[in-house]
PDB file of C-alpha atoms in Angstrom:
ATOM      1  CA  MET A  23      30.456 -12.869 112.620  1.00  0.00           C
ATOM      2  CA  SER A  24      32.923 -14.135 110.046  1.00  0.00           C
ATOM      3  CA  CYS A  25      36.017 -12.223 109.151  1.00  0.00           C
ATOM      4  CA  TYR A  26      36.923 -12.017 105.433  1.00  0.00           C
ATOM      5  CA  ASN A  27      37.900  -9.533 102.733  1.00  0.00           C
ATOM      6  CA  ALA A  28      36.168  -9.466  99.350  1.00  0.00           C
ATOM      7  CA  ILE A  29      35.756  -7.212  96.429  1.00  0.00           C
ATOM      8  CA  LEU A  30      31.998  -7.042  96.055  1.00  0.00           C
ATOM      9  CA  ASP A  31      31.561  -5.024  92.960  1.00  0.00           C
ATOM     10  CA  LYS A  32      33.714  -3.020  90.542  1.00  0.00           C
ATOM     11  CA  ARG A  33      32.844  -0.574  87.790  1.00  0.00           C
ATOM     12  CA  VAL A  34      34.583   1.879  85.501  1.00  0.00           C
ATOM     13  CA  LEU A  35      33.036   5.382  85.879  1.00  0.00           C
ATOM     14  CA  PRO A  36      32.487   7.882  82.920  1.00  0.00           C
ATOM     15  CA  ALA A  37      35.608   9.984  82.145  1.00  0.00           C
ATOM     16  CA  THR A  38      36.398  13.126  83.942  1.00  0.00           C
ATOM     17  CA  PRO A  39      38.494  16.075  82.786  1.00  0.00           C
ATOM     18  CA  SER A  40      41.610  14.792  84.732  1.00  0.00           C
ATOM     19  CA  VAL A  41      40.964  11.121  83.548  1.00  0.00           C
ATOM     20  CA  PRO A  42      40.159  10.758  79.913  1.00  0.00           C
ATOM     21  CA  PRO A  43      38.060   7.895  78.718  1.00  0.00           C
ATOM     22  CA  SER A  44      40.312   4.828  78.226  1.00  0.00           C
ATOM     23  CA  THR A  45      38.222   4.122  75.040  1.00  0.00           C
ATOM     24  CA  THR A  46      39.705   7.288  73.283  1.00  0.00           C
ATOM     25  CA  TRP A  47      43.241   5.963  73.477  1.00  0.00           C
ATOM     26  CA  GLN A  48      44.822   2.560  73.416  1.00  0.00           C
ATOM     27  CA  ALA A  49      48.052   1.454  75.160  1.00  0.00           C
ATOM     28  CA  VAL A  50      49.313   0.166  71.815  1.00  0.00           C
ATOM     29  CA  SER A  51      48.382   2.199  68.693  1.00  0.00           C
ATOM     30  CA  LEU A  52      46.611   0.546  65.780  1.00  0.00           C
ATOM     31  CA  GLN A  53      49.607   1.320  63.532  1.00  0.00           C
ATOM     32  CA  ASP A  54      52.173  -0.143  66.078  1.00  0.00           C
ATOM     33  CA  MET A  55      50.041  -3.261  66.288  1.00  0.00           C
ATOM     34  CA  LYS A  56      49.712  -3.499  62.537  1.00  0.00           C
ATOM     35  CA  ASP A  57      53.549  -3.201  62.161  1.00  0.00           C
ATOM     36  CA  TYR A  58      54.030  -5.873  64.910  1.00  0.00           C
ATOM     37  CA  LEU A  59      51.600  -8.197  63.066  1.00  0.00           C
ATOM     38  CA  ARG A  60      53.198  -7.314  59.673  1.00  0.00           C
ATOM     39  CA  VAL A  61      49.755  -6.368  58.370  1.00  0.00           C
ATOM     40  CA  ASP A  62      50.072  -3.703  55.616  1.00  0.00           C
ATOM     41  CA  PHE A  63      46.331  -3.557  54.536  1.00  0.00           C
ATOM     42  CA  ASP A  64      43.387  -1.766  56.113  1.00  0.00           C
ATOM     43  CA  ASP A  65      40.815  -4.541  55.914  1.00  0.00           C
ATOM     44  CA  ASP A  66      41.347  -5.826  59.300  1.00  0.00           C
ATOM     45  CA  SER A  67      41.897  -2.419  61.054  1.00  0.00           C
ATOM     46  CA  GLN A  68      38.634  -2.446  62.943  1.00  0.00           C
ATOM     47  CA  LEU A  69      39.177  -6.061  64.114  1.00  0.00           C
ATOM     48  CA  ILE A  70      42.729  -5.217  65.197  1.00  0.00           C
ATOM     49  CA  SER A  71      41.642  -2.223  67.063  1.00  0.00           C
ATOM     50  CA  SER A  72      38.855  -4.218  68.942  1.00  0.00           C
ATOM     51  CA  LEU A  73      41.495  -6.821  69.788  1.00  0.00           C
ATOM     52  CA  ILE A  74      43.663  -4.346  71.331  1.00  0.00           C
ATOM     53  CA  ASP A  75      40.817  -3.207  73.596  1.00  0.00           C
ATOM     54  CA  ALA A  76      39.951  -6.841  74.384  1.00  0.00           C
ATOM     55  CA  ALA A  77      43.449  -7.823  75.158  1.00  0.00           C
ATOM     56  CA  THR A  78      44.038  -4.880  77.316  1.00  0.00           C
ATOM     57  CA  ARG A  79      40.834  -5.630  79.284  1.00  0.00           C
ATOM     58  CA  LEU A  80      41.690  -9.264  79.636  1.00  0.00           C
ATOM     59  CA  LEU A  81      45.297  -8.645  80.815  1.00  0.00           C
ATOM     60  CA  GLU A  82      43.917  -6.016  83.334  1.00  0.00           C
ATOM     61  CA  ALA A  83      41.342  -8.427  84.744  1.00  0.00           C
ATOM     62  CA  THR A  84      43.592 -11.526  84.812  1.00  0.00           C
ATOM     63  CA  PHE A  85      46.544  -9.880  86.369  1.00  0.00           C
ATOM     64  CA  ASN A  86      44.769  -7.272  88.479  1.00  0.00           C
ATOM     65  CA  VAL A  87      46.548  -4.310  87.026  1.00  0.00           C
ATOM     66  CA  GLY A  88      45.510  -0.995  85.549  1.00  0.00           C
ATOM     67  CA  ILE A  89      46.970  -0.420  82.167  1.00  0.00           C
ATOM     68  CA  THR A  90      44.831   2.301  80.669  1.00  0.00           C
ATOM     69  CA  GLN A  91      43.905   5.160  83.073  1.00  0.00           C
ATOM     70  CA  LYS A  92      40.303   5.076  84.192  1.00  0.00           C
ATOM     71  CA  GLN A  93      38.117   6.046  87.236  1.00  0.00           C
ATOM     72  CA  LEU A  94      37.213   2.885  89.222  1.00  0.00           C
ATOM     73  CA  GLN A  95      34.375   2.503  91.827  1.00  0.00           C
ATOM     74  CA  VAL A  96      34.723  -0.506  94.007  1.00  0.00           C
ATOM     75  CA  ALA A  97      32.447  -1.852  96.743  1.00  0.00           C
ATOM     76  CA  LEU A  98      34.262  -3.990  99.135  1.00  0.00           C
ATOM     77  CA  ASN A  99      34.196  -5.862 102.381  1.00  0.00           C
ATOM     78  CA  ASN A 100      37.270  -5.023 104.627  1.00  0.00           C
ATOM     79  CA  SER A 101      36.240  -7.006 107.713  1.00  0.00           C
ATOM     80  CA  CYS A 102      39.856  -8.299 108.318  1.00  0.00           C
ATOM     81  CA  GLY A 103      41.569  -5.040 107.111  1.00  0.00           C
ATOM     82  CA  GLY A 104      44.335  -4.896 104.647  1.00  0.00           C
ATOM     83  CA  ILE A 105      42.375  -5.413 101.389  1.00  0.00           C
ATOM     84  CA  MET A 106      44.190  -4.706  98.237  1.00  0.00           C
ATOM     85  CA  LEU A 107      42.482  -2.164  95.895  1.00  0.00           C
ATOM     86  CA  PRO A 108      42.288  -3.597  92.440  1.00  0.00           C
ATOM     87  CA  GLY A 109      43.875  -1.907  89.309  1.00  0.00           C
ATOM     88  CA  ALA A 110      47.272  -0.940  90.496  1.00  0.00           C
ATOM     89  CA  PRO A 111      48.737   1.461  90.061  1.00  0.00           C
ATOM     90  CA  VAL A 112      46.156   3.408  92.308  1.00  0.00           C
ATOM     91  CA  ALA A 113      46.577   7.203  92.357  1.00  0.00           C
ATOM     92  CA  ASP A 114      46.319   9.151  95.675  1.00  0.00           C
ATOM     93  CA  ASP A 115      42.902  10.525  94.843  1.00  0.00           C
ATOM     94  CA  VAL A 116      40.905   7.910  96.807  1.00  0.00           C
ATOM     95  CA  VAL A 117      37.573   8.705  98.115  1.00  0.00           C
ATOM     96  CA  VAL A 118      36.081   6.409 100.730  1.00  0.00           C
ATOM     97  CA  LYS A 119      32.414   6.280 101.638  1.00  0.00           C
ATOM     98  CA  ASP A 120      30.516   4.164 104.174  1.00  0.00           C
ATOM     99  CA  ARG A 121      27.409   2.014 103.577  1.00  0.00           C
ATOM    100  CA  HIS A 122      25.228   5.126 103.891  1.00  0.00           C
ATOM    101  CA  GLY A 123      27.092   7.228 101.247  1.00  0.00           C
ATOM    102  CA  ASN A 124      28.925   9.387 103.804  1.00  0.00           C
ATOM    103  CA  GLU A 125      32.415  10.433 102.675  1.00  0.00           C
ATOM    104  CA  LEU A 126      35.083   9.573 105.314  1.00  0.00           C
ATOM    105  CA  ASP A 127      37.781  12.125 105.870  1.00  0.00           C
ATOM    106  CA  THR A 128      41.332  11.026 105.689  1.00  0.00           C
ATOM    107  CA  SER A 129      41.577  10.716 109.451  1.00  0.00           C
ATOM    108  CA  LYS A 130      38.834   7.909 109.412  1.00  0.00           C
ATOM    109  CA  TYR A 131      40.716   5.504 107.058  1.00  0.00           C
ATOM    110  CA  CYS A 132      44.262   4.340 106.373  1.00  0.00           C
ATOM    111  CA  LEU A 133      45.732   3.444 103.017  1.00  0.00           C
ATOM    112  CA  THR A 134      49.262   2.064 102.615  1.00  0.00           C
ATOM    113  CA  GLY A 135      51.419   1.249  99.660  1.00  0.00           C
ATOM    114  CA  LEU A 136      52.923   2.967  96.777  1.00  0.00           C
ATOM    115  CA  ASP A 137      51.421   1.927  93.437  1.00  0.00           C
ATOM    116  CA  VAL A 138      49.646  -1.118  94.987  1.00  0.00           C
ATOM    117  CA  LYS A 139      47.329   0.372  97.682  1.00  0.00           C
ATOM    118  CA  TYR A 140      45.845  -1.502 100.673  1.00  0.00           C
ATOM    119  CA  LEU A 141      42.956  -0.294 102.859  1.00  0.00           C
ATOM    120  CA  GLU A 142      44.196  -1.032 106.464  1.00  0.00           C
ATOM    121  CA  TRP A 143      41.088   0.321 108.216  1.00  0.00           C
ATOM    122  CA  PRO A 144      38.192   0.924 108.921  1.00  0.00           C
ATOM    123  CA  GLN A 145      37.522  -2.764 109.121  1.00  0.00           C
ATOM    124  CA  CYS A 146      33.863  -3.014 108.209  1.00  0.00           C
ATOM    125  CA  GLN A 147      31.666  -4.966 105.985  1.00  0.00           C
ATOM    126  CA  TYR A 148      30.814  -2.471 103.339  1.00  0.00           C
ATOM    127  CA  LEU A 149      32.652   0.471 101.914  1.00  0.00           C
ATOM    128  CA  VAL A 150      32.695   2.108  98.379  1.00  0.00           C
ATOM    129  CA  LEU A 151      35.910   3.593  97.164  1.00  0.00           C
ATOM    130  CA  THR A 152      36.455   5.776  94.050  1.00  0.00           C
ATOM    131  CA  TYR A 153      39.876   6.357  92.595  1.00  0.00           C
ATOM    132  CA  THR A 154      42.080   6.612  89.402  1.00  0.00           C
ATOM    133  CA  SER A 155      43.607   3.354  88.345  1.00  0.00           C
ATOM    134  CA  GLY A 156      46.183   2.741  85.507  1.00  0.00           C
ATOM    135  CA  TYR A 157      48.680   4.692  83.750  1.00  0.00           C
ATOM    136  CA  ALA A 158      48.467   7.920  81.537  1.00  0.00           C
ATOM    137  CA  PRO A 159      49.126   7.174  77.792  1.00  0.00           C
ATOM    138  CA  GLU A 160      52.772   8.248  77.899  1.00  0.00           C
ATOM    139  CA  MET A 161      53.484   6.183  81.111  1.00  0.00           C
ATOM    140  CA  VAL A 162      52.318   2.719  80.093  1.00  0.00           C
ATOM    141  CA  PRO A 163      55.269   0.367  80.876  1.00  0.00           C
ATOM    142  CA  GLU A 164      56.870  -1.271  77.755  1.00  0.00           C
ATOM    143  CA  ALA A 165      56.280  -4.789  79.325  1.00  0.00           C
ATOM    144  CA  PHE A 166      52.593  -4.103  79.237  1.00  0.00           C
ATOM    145  CA  LYS A 167      52.647  -2.803  75.611  1.00  0.00           C
ATOM    146  CA  THR A 168      54.594  -6.105  74.705  1.00  0.00           C
ATOM    147  CA  ALA A 169      52.101  -8.272  76.551  1.00  0.00           C
ATOM    148  CA  ILE A 170      49.214  -6.517  74.686  1.00  0.00           C
ATOM    149  CA  LYS A 171      50.981  -7.117  71.373  1.00  0.00           C
ATOM    150  CA  GLN A 172      51.565 -10.764  72.236  1.00  0.00           C
ATOM    151  CA  GLN A 173      48.013 -11.273  73.302  1.00  0.00           C
ATOM    152  CA  VAL A 174      46.557  -9.474  70.243  1.00  0.00           C
ATOM    153  CA  THR A 175      48.860 -11.512  67.942  1.00  0.00           C
ATOM    154  CA  TRP A 176      47.596 -14.737  69.475  1.00  0.00           C
ATOM    155  CA  MET A 177      43.917 -13.667  69.324  1.00  0.00           C
ATOM    156  CA  TYR A 178      44.342 -12.503  65.701  1.00  0.00           C
ATOM    157  CA  GLU A 179      46.031 -15.759  64.654  1.00  0.00           C
ATOM    158  CA  HIS A 180      43.422 -17.936  66.569  1.00  0.00           C
ATOM    159  CA  ARG A 181      40.262 -16.143  65.667  1.00  0.00           C
ATOM    160  CA  GLY A 182      37.509 -18.648  64.762  1.00  0.00           C
ATOM    161  CA  ASP A 183      39.674 -21.686  65.895  1.00  0.00           C
ATOM    162  CA  GLU A 184      38.977 -21.519  69.496  1.00  0.00           C
ATOM    163  CA  ASP A 185      37.697 -19.187  72.235  1.00  0.00           C
ATOM    164  CA  ALA A 186      40.463 -16.545  71.999  1.00  0.00           C
ATOM    165  CA  THR A 187      38.589 -13.917  73.910  1.00  0.00           C
ATOM    166  CA  SER A 188      39.113 -15.254  77.455  1.00  0.00           C
ATOM    167  CA  LYS A 189      42.458 -17.251  77.268  1.00  0.00           C
ATOM    168  CA  ILE A 190      45.848 -15.610  77.920  1.00  0.00           C
ATOM    169  CA  CYS A 191      48.488 -16.884  75.547  1.00  0.00           C
ATOM    170  CA  PRO A 192      51.719 -18.246  77.119  1.00  0.00           C
ATOM    171  CA  GLN A 193      53.899 -15.407  75.869  1.00  0.00           C
ATOM    172  CA  ALA A 194      51.730 -12.667  77.346  1.00  0.00           C
ATOM    173  CA  SER A 195      51.341 -14.694  80.589  1.00  0.00           C
ATOM    174  CA  ALA A 196      55.080 -14.902  80.941  1.00  0.00           C
ATOM    175  CA  THR A 197      55.500 -11.095  80.268  1.00  0.00           C
ATOM    176  CA  MET A 198      52.874 -10.118  82.777  1.00  0.00           C
ATOM    177  CA  ALA A 199      53.772 -12.607  85.538  1.00  0.00           C
ATOM    178  CA  PRO A 200      56.237 -10.309  87.368  1.00  0.00           C
ATOM    179  CA  PHE A 201      53.518  -7.630  87.469  1.00  0.00           C
ATOM    180  CA  SER A 202      50.681  -9.831  88.779  1.00  0.00           C
ATOM    181  CA  ASN A 203      48.708  -8.675  91.705  1.00  0.00           C
ATOM    182  CA  VAL A 204      46.465 -11.709  91.808  1.00  0.00           C
ATOM    183  CA  ASN A 205      47.350 -13.196  95.190  1.00  0.00           C
ATOM    184  CA  PRO A 206      49.307 -10.600  96.931  1.00  0.00           C
ATOM    185  CA  PHE A 207      49.961 -10.734 100.686  1.00  0.00           C
ATOM    186  CA  PHE A 208      49.683  -7.931 103.229  1.00  0.00           C
ATOM    187  CA  LEU A 209      52.295  -7.366 105.937  1.00  0.00           C
TER     188      LEU A 209
END
């Protein structure tokens, strides 16, 4: 039997009363983004709003962070123990279920970490975790907002020129680099 850790699947769950849908608010408001772009007309408002959402999702996926607050459900293989949960910061409301859908009580699993959480045990091939990822609207770090603005600016300026939907611009990459959880190590 081989020993490896892997995220098998991940999805965003519908909003709950404690976690509003991330689609109802944006980490950067449309007006702030238009001011940053120096756009003083409304013709591109829908485009800019869409770019804010796309840039946020792209930065979250590329740097393995949670910017907008959402409920995540993650299926994972924790055979080696110590797997990092995606989408930091991760709240303390983690629910762990085994492959049969049975919820484990807190004495049967061990989470470590502050914002970035690691599942130390159980060490098994299939678990499903449900938890809150990301920041509440008023708590999004300014560096993340800046990176979103930088990415949206790049996407707005490069629309139609090249594939601007999947490439991180150098400015946003530099801004997000200190917060990246892409290749973390576990001690």
